[in-house]
Short mmCIF file of N, CA and C in Angstrom, two decimals:
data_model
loop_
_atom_site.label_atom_id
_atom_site.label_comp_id
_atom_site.label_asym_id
_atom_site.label_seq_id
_atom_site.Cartn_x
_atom_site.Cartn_y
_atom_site.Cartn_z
N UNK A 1 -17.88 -17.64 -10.63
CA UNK A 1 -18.46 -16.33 -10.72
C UNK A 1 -19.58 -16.31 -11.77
N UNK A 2 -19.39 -17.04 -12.74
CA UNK A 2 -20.34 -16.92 -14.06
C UNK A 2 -21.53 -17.79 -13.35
N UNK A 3 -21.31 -18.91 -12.51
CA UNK A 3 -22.73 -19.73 -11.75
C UNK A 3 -23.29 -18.58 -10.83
N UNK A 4 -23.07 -17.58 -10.33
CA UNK A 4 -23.03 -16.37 -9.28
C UNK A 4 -23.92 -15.67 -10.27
N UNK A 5 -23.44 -14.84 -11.07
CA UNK A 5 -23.85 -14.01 -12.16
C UNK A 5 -25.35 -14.38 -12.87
N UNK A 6 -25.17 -16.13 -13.34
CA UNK A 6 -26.45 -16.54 -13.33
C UNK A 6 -27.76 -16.87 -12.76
N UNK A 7 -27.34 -16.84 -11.59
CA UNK A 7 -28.14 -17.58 -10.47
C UNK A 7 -29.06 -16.05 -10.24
N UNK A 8 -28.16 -15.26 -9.70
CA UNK A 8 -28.47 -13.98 -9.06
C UNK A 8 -28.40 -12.75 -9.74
N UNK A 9 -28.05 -12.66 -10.67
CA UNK A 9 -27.69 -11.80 -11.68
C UNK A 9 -26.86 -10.37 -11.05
N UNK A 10 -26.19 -9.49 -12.42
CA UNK A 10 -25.23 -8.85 -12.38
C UNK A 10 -25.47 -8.05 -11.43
N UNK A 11 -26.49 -7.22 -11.16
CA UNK A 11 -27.01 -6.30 -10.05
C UNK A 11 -27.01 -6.53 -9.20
N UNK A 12 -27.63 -7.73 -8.63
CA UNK A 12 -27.84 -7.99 -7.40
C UNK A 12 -25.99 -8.66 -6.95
N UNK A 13 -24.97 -9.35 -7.43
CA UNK A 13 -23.82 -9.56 -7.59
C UNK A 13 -22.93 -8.17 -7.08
N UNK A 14 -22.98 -7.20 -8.50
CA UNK A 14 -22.30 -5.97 -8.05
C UNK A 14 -22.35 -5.14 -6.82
N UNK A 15 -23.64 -4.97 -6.34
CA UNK A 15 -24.52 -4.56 -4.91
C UNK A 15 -23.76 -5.57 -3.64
N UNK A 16 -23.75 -6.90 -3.85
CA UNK A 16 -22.90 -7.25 -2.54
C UNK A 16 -21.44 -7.05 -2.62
N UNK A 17 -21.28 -6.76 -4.05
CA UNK A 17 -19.26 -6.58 -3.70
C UNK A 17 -18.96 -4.78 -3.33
N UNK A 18 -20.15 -4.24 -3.89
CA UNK A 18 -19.86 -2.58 -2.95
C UNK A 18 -20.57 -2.83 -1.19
N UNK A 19 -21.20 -3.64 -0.97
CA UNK A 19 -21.28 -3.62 0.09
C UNK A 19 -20.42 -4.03 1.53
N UNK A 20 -19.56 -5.41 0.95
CA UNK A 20 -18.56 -5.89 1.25
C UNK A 20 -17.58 -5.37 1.35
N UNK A 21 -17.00 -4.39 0.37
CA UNK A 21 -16.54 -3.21 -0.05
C UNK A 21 -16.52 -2.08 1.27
N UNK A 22 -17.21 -2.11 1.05
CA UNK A 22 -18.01 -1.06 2.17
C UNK A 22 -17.70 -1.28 3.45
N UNK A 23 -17.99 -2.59 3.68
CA UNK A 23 -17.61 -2.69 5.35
C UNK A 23 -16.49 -2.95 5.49
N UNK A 24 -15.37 -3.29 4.41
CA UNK A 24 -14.20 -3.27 4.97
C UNK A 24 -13.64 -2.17 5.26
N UNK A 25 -13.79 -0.95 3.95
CA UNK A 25 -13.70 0.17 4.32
C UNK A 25 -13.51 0.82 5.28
N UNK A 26 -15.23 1.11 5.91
CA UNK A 26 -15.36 1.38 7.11
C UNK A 26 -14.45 0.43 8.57
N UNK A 27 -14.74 -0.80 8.26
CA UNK A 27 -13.85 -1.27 9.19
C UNK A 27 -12.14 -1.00 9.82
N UNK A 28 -11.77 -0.83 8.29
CA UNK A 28 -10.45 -0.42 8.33
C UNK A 28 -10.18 1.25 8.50
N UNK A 29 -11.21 2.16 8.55
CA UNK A 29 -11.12 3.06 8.85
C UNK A 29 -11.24 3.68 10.40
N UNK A 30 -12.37 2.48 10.97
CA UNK A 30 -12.64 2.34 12.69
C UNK A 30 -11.10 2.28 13.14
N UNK A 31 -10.25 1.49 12.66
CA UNK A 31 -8.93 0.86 12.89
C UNK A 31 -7.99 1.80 13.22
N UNK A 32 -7.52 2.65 12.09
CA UNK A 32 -7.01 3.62 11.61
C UNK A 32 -7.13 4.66 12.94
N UNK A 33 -8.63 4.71 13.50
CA UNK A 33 -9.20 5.80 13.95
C UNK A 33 -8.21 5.48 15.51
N UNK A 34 -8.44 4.49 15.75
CA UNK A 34 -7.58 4.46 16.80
C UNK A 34 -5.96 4.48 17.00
N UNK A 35 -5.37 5.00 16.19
CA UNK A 35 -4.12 5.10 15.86
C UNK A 35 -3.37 6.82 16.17
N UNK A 36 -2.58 6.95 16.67
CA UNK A 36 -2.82 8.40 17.57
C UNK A 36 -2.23 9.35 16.42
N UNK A 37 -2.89 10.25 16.39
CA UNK A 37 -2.62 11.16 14.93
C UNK A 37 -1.06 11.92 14.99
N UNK A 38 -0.68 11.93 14.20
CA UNK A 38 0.75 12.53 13.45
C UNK A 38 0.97 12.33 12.46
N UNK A 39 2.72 12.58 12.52
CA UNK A 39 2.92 12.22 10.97
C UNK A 39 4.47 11.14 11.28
N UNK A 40 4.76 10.42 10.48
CA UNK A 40 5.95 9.46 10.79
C UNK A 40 6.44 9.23 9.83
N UNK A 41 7.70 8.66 9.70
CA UNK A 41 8.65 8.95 9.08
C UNK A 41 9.09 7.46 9.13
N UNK A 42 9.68 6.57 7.52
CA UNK A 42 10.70 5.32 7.55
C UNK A 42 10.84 5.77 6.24
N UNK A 43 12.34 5.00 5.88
CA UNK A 43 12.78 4.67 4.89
C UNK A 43 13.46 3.55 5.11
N UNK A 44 14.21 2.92 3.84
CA UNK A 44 14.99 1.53 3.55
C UNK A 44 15.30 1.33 2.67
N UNK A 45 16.44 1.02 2.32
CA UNK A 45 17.10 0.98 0.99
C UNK A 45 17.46 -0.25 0.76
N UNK A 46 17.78 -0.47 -0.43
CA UNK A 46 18.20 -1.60 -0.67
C UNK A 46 20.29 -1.39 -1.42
N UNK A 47 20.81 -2.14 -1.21
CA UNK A 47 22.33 -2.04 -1.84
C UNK A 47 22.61 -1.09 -2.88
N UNK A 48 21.89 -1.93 -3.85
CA UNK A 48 22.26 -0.93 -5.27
C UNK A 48 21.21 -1.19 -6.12
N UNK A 49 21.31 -0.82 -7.71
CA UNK A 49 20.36 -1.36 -8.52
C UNK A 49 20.50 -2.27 -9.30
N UNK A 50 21.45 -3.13 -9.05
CA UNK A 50 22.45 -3.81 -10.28
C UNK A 50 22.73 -3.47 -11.07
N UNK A 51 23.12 -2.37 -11.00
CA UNK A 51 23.70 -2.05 -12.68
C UNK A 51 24.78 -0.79 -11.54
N UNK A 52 24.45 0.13 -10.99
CA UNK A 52 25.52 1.12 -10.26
C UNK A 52 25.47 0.21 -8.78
N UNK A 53 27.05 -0.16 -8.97
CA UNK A 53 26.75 -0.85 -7.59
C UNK A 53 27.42 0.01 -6.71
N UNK A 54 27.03 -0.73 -5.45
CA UNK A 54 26.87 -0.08 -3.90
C UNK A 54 26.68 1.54 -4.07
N UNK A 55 25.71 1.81 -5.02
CA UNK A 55 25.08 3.58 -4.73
C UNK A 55 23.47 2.78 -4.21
N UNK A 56 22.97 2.77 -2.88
CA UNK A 56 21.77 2.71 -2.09
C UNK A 56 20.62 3.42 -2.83
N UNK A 57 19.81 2.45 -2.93
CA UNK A 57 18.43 3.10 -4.22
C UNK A 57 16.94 2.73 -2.51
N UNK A 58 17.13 4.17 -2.51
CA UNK A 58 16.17 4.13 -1.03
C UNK A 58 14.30 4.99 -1.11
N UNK A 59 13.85 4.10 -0.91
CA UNK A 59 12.51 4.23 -0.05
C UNK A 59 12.11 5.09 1.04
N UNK A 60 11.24 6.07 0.70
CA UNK A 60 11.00 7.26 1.69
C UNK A 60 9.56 7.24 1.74
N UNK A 61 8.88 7.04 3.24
CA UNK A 61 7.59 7.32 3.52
C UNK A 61 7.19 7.98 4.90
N UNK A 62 5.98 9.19 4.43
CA UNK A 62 5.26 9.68 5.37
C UNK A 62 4.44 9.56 5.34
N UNK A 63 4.08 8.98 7.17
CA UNK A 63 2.62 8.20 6.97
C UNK A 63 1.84 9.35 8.08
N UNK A 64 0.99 9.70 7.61
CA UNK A 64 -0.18 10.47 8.01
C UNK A 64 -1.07 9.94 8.66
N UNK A 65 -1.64 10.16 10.14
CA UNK A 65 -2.35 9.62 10.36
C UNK A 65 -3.24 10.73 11.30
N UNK A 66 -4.80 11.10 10.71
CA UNK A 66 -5.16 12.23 11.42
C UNK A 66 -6.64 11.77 11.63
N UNK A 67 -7.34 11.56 12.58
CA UNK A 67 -8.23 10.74 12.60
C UNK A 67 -8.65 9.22 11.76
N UNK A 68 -9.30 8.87 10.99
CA UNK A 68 -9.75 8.03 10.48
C UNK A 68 -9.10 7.77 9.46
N UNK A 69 -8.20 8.96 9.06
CA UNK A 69 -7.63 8.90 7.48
C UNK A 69 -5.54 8.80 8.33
N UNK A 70 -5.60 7.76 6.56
CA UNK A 70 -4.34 7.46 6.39
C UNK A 70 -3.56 7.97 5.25
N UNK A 71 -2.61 8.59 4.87
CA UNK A 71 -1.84 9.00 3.86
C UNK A 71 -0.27 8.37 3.77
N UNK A 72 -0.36 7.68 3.11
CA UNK A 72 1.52 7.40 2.62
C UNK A 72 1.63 7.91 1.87
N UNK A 73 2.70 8.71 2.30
CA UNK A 73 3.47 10.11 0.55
C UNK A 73 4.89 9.56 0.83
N UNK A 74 5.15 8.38 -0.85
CA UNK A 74 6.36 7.80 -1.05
C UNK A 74 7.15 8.87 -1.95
N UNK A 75 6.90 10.77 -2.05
CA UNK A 75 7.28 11.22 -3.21
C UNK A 75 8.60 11.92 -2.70
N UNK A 76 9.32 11.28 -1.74
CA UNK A 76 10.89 11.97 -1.13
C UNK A 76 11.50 10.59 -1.84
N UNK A 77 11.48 9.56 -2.31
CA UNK A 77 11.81 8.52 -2.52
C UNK A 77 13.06 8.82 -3.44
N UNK A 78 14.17 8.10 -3.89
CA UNK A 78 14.71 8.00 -4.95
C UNK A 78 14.08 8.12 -6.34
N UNK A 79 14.68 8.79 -7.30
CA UNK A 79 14.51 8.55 -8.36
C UNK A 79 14.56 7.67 -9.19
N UNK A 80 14.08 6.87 -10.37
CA UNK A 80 14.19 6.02 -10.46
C UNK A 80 15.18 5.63 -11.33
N UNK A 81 15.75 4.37 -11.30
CA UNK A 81 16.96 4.06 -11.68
C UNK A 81 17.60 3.36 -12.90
N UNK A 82 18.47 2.67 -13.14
CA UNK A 82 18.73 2.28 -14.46
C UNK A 82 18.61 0.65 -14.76
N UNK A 83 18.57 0.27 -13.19
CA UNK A 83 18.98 -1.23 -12.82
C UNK A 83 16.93 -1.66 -12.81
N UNK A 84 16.66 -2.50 -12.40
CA UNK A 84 15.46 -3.44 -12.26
C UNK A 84 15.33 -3.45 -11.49
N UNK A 85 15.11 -2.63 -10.49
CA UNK A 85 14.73 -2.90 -9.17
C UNK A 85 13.26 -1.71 -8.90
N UNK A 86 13.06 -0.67 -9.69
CA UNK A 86 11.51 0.62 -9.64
C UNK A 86 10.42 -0.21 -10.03
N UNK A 87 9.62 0.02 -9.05
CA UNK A 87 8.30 -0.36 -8.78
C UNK A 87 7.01 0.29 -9.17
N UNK A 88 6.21 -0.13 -10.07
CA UNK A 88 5.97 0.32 -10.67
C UNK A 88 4.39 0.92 -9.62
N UNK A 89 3.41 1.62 -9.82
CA UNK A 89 2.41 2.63 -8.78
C UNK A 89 1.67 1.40 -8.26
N UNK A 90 1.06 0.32 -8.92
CA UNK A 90 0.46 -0.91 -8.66
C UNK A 90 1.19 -1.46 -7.51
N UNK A 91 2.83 -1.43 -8.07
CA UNK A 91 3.00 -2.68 -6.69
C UNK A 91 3.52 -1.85 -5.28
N UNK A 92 3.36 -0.72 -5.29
CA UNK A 92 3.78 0.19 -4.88
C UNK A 92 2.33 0.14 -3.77
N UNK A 93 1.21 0.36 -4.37
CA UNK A 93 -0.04 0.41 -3.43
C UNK A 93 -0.24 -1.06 -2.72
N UNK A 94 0.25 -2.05 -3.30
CA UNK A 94 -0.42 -3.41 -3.35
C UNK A 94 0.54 -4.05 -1.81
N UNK A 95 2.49 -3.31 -2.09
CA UNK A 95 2.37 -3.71 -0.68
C UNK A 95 2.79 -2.92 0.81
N UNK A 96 2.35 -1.38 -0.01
CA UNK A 96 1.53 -0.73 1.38
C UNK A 96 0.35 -1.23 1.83
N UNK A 97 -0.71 -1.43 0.85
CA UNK A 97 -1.63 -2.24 2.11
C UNK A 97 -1.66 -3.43 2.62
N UNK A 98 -0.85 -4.18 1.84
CA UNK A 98 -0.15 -5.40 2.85
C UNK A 98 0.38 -4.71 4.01
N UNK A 99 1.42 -4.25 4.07
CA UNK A 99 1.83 -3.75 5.19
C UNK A 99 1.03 -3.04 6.26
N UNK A 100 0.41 -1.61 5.79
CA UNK A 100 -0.52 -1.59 6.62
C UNK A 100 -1.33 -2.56 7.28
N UNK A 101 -2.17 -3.88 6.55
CA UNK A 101 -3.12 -4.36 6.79
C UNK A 101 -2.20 -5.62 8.26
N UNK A 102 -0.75 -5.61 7.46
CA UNK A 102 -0.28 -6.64 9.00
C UNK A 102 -0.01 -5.83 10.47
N UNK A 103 -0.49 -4.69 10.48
CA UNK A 103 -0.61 -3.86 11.60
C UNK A 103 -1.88 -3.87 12.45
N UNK A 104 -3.05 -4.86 11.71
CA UNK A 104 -4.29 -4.56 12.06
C UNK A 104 -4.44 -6.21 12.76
N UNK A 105 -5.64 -6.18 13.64
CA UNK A 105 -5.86 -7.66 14.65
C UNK A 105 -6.13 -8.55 13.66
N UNK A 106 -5.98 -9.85 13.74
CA UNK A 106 -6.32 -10.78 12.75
C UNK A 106 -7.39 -10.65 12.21
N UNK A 107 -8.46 -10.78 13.34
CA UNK A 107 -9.84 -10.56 12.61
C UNK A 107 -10.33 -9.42 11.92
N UNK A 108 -9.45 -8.37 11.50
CA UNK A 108 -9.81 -7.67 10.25
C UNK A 108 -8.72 -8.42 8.98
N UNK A 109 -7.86 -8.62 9.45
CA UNK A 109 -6.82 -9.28 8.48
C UNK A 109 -7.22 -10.33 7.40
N UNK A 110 -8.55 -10.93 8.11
CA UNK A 110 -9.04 -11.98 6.92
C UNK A 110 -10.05 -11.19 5.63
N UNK A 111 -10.01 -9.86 6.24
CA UNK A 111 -11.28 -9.75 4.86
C UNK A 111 -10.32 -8.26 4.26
N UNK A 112 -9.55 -8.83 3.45
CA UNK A 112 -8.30 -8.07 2.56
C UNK A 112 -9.14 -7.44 1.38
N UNK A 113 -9.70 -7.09 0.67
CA UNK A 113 -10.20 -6.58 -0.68
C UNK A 113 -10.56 -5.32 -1.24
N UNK A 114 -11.27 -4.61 -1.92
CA UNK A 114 -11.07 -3.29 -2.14
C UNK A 114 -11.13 -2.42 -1.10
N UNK A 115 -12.39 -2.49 -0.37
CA UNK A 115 -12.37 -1.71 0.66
C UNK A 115 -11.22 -0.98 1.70
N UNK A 116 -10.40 -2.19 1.62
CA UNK A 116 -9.09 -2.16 2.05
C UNK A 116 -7.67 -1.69 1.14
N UNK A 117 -8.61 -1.17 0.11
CA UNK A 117 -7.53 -0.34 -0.55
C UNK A 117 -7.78 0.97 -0.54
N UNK A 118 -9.39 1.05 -0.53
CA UNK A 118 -9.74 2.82 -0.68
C UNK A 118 -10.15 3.08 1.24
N UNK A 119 -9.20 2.78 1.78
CA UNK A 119 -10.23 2.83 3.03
C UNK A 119 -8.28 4.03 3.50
N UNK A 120 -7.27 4.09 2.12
CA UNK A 120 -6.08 5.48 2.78
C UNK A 120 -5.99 5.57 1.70
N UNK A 121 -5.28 7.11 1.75
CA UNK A 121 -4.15 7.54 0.02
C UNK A 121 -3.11 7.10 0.31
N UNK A 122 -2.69 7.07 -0.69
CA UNK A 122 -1.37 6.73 -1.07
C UNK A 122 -0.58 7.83 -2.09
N UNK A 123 -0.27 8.41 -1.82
CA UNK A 123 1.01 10.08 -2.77
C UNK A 123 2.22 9.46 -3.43
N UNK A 124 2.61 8.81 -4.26
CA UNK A 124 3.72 9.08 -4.89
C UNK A 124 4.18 10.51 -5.80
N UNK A 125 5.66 10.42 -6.20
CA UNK A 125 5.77 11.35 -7.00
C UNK A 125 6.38 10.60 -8.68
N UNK A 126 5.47 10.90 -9.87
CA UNK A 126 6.03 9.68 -10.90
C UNK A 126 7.25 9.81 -11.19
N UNK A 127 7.94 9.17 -11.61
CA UNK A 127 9.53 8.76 -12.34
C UNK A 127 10.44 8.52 -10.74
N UNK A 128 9.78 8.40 -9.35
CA UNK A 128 10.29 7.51 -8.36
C UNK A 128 10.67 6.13 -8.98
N UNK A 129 11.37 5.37 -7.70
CA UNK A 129 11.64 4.12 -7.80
C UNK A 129 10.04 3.45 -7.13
N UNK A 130 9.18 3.90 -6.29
CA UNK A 130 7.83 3.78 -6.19
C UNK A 130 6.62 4.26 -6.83
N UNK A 131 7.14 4.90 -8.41
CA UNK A 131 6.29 5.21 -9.27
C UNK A 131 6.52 5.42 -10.41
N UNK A 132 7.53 4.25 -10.85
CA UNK A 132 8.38 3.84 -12.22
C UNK A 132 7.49 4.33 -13.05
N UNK A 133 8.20 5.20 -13.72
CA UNK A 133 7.32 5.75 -15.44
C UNK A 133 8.29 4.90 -16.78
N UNK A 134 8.19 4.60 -17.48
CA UNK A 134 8.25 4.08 -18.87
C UNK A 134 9.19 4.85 -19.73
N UNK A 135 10.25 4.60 -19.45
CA UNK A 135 11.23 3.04 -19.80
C UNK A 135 11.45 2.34 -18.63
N UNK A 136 11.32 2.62 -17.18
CA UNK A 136 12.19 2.25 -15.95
C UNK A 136 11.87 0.43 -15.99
N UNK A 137 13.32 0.15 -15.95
CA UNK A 137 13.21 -1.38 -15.72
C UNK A 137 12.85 -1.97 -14.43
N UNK A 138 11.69 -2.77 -14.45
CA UNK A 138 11.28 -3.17 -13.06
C UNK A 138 10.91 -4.84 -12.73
N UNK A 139 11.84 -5.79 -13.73
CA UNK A 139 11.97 -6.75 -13.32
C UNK A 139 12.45 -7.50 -11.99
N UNK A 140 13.12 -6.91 -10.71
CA UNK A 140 13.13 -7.38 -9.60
C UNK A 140 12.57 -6.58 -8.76
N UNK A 141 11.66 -5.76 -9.03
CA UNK A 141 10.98 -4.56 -7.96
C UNK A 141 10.23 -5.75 -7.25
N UNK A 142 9.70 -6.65 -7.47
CA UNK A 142 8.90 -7.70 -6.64
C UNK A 142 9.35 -8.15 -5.45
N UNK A 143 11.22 -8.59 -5.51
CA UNK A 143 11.82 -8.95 -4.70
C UNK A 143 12.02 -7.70 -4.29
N UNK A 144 12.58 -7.20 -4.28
CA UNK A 144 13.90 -6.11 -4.26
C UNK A 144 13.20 -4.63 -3.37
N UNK A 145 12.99 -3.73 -4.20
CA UNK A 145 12.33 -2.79 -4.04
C UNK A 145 10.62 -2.98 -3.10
N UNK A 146 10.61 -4.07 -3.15
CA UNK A 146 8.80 -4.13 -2.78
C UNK A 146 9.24 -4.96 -1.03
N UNK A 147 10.32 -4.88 -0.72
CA UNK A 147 11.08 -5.46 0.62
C UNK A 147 11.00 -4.11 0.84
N UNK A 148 11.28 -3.23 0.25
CA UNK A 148 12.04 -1.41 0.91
C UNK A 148 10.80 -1.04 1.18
N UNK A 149 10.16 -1.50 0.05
CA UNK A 149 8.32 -0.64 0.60
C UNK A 149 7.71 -0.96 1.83
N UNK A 150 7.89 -1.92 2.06
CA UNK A 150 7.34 -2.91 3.07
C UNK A 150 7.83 -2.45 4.53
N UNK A 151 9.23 -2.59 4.58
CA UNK A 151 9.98 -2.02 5.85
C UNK A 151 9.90 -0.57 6.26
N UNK A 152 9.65 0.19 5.04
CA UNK A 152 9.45 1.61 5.63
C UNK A 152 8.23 1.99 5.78
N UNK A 153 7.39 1.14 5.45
CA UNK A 153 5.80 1.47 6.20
C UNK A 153 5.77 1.49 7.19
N UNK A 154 6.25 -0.11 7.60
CA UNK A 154 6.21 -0.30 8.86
C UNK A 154 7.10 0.07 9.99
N UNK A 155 8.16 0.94 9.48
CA UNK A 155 9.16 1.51 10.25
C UNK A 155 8.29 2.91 10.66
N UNK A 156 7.79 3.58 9.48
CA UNK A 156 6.78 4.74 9.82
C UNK A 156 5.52 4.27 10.81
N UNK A 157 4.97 3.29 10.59
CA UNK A 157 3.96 2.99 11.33
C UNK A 157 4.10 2.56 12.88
N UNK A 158 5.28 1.75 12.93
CA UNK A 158 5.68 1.42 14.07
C UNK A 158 5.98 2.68 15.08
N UNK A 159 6.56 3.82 14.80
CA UNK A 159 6.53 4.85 14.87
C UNK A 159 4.66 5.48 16.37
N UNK A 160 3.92 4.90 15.19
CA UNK A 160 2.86 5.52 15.32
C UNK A 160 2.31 4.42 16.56
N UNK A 161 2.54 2.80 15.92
CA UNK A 161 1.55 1.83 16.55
C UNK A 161 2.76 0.61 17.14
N UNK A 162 3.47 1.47 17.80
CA UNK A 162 4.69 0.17 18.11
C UNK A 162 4.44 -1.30 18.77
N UNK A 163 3.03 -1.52 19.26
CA UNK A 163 3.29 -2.61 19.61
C UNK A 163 2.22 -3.67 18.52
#
């Protein structure tokens, strides 16, 4: 990046990553567009939190889909818990658009990057298990909790784009 920066400098650098930016965006919004508008519904829980066992620490999403625009509102979700398993808003966005993005044809699938993050919202509500506030322990939200995120996207989405 610093041989990039030098060669071509910062401007001309920043200008192709909003542009790139840009077309994924839009690309992933063309995508979207063809997706038949409603609203859908998944959740998924996982066992417990390790610490209260077998009480189900569950994942709630509505996925919006009304022309071009996408909304996941994770804020029906559980509260968050005592065990290591709440996810903190980062990994929370990071694998909804994974998920979303494995809904889309390969050949948008290779160009993953911002665009493809601002191209839907995403709604949590904070002190969820999908929007851990501080103290919440979230040492296995990676494994754990970020499996629940994952399945109820795509349980909502499937919903929308079943095949």
């Amino acid at each position: 990046m610093l041989e990039l920066l030098e060669k071509y400098g910062k401007d001309t650098i920043t200008f192709s990553l909003e542009q790139m930016w840009e077309a994924t965006r839009a690309a992933v919004k063309t995508e979207i567009a063809t997706w038949p508008d409603g609203e859908y519904y998944g959740e998924s829980a996982c066992d417990d939190d390790g610490m209260t066992l077998d009480v189900p620490v569950t994942v709630r999403v509505r996925a919006q889909v009304q022309g071009d625009h996408l909304t996941l509102d994770f804020s029906e979700s559980d509260l968050q818990v005592k065990g290591i398993v709440n996810a903190p808003l980062s990994l929370t966005h990071v694998k909804s658009s994974y998920a979303v993005y494995c809904c889309f044809p390969p050949e948008l699938s290779r160009h993953y990057n911002q665009g493809s993050y601002d191209a839907f919202k995403l709604t949590t509500k904070p002190g969820t298990v999908t929007d851990a506030q501080y103290p919440a322990p979230c040492g296995a939200c990676t494994l754990i909790v970020a499996a629940q995120i994952l399945e109820a996207v795509w349980m909502a989405l499937g919903q929308a784009i079943p095949e």
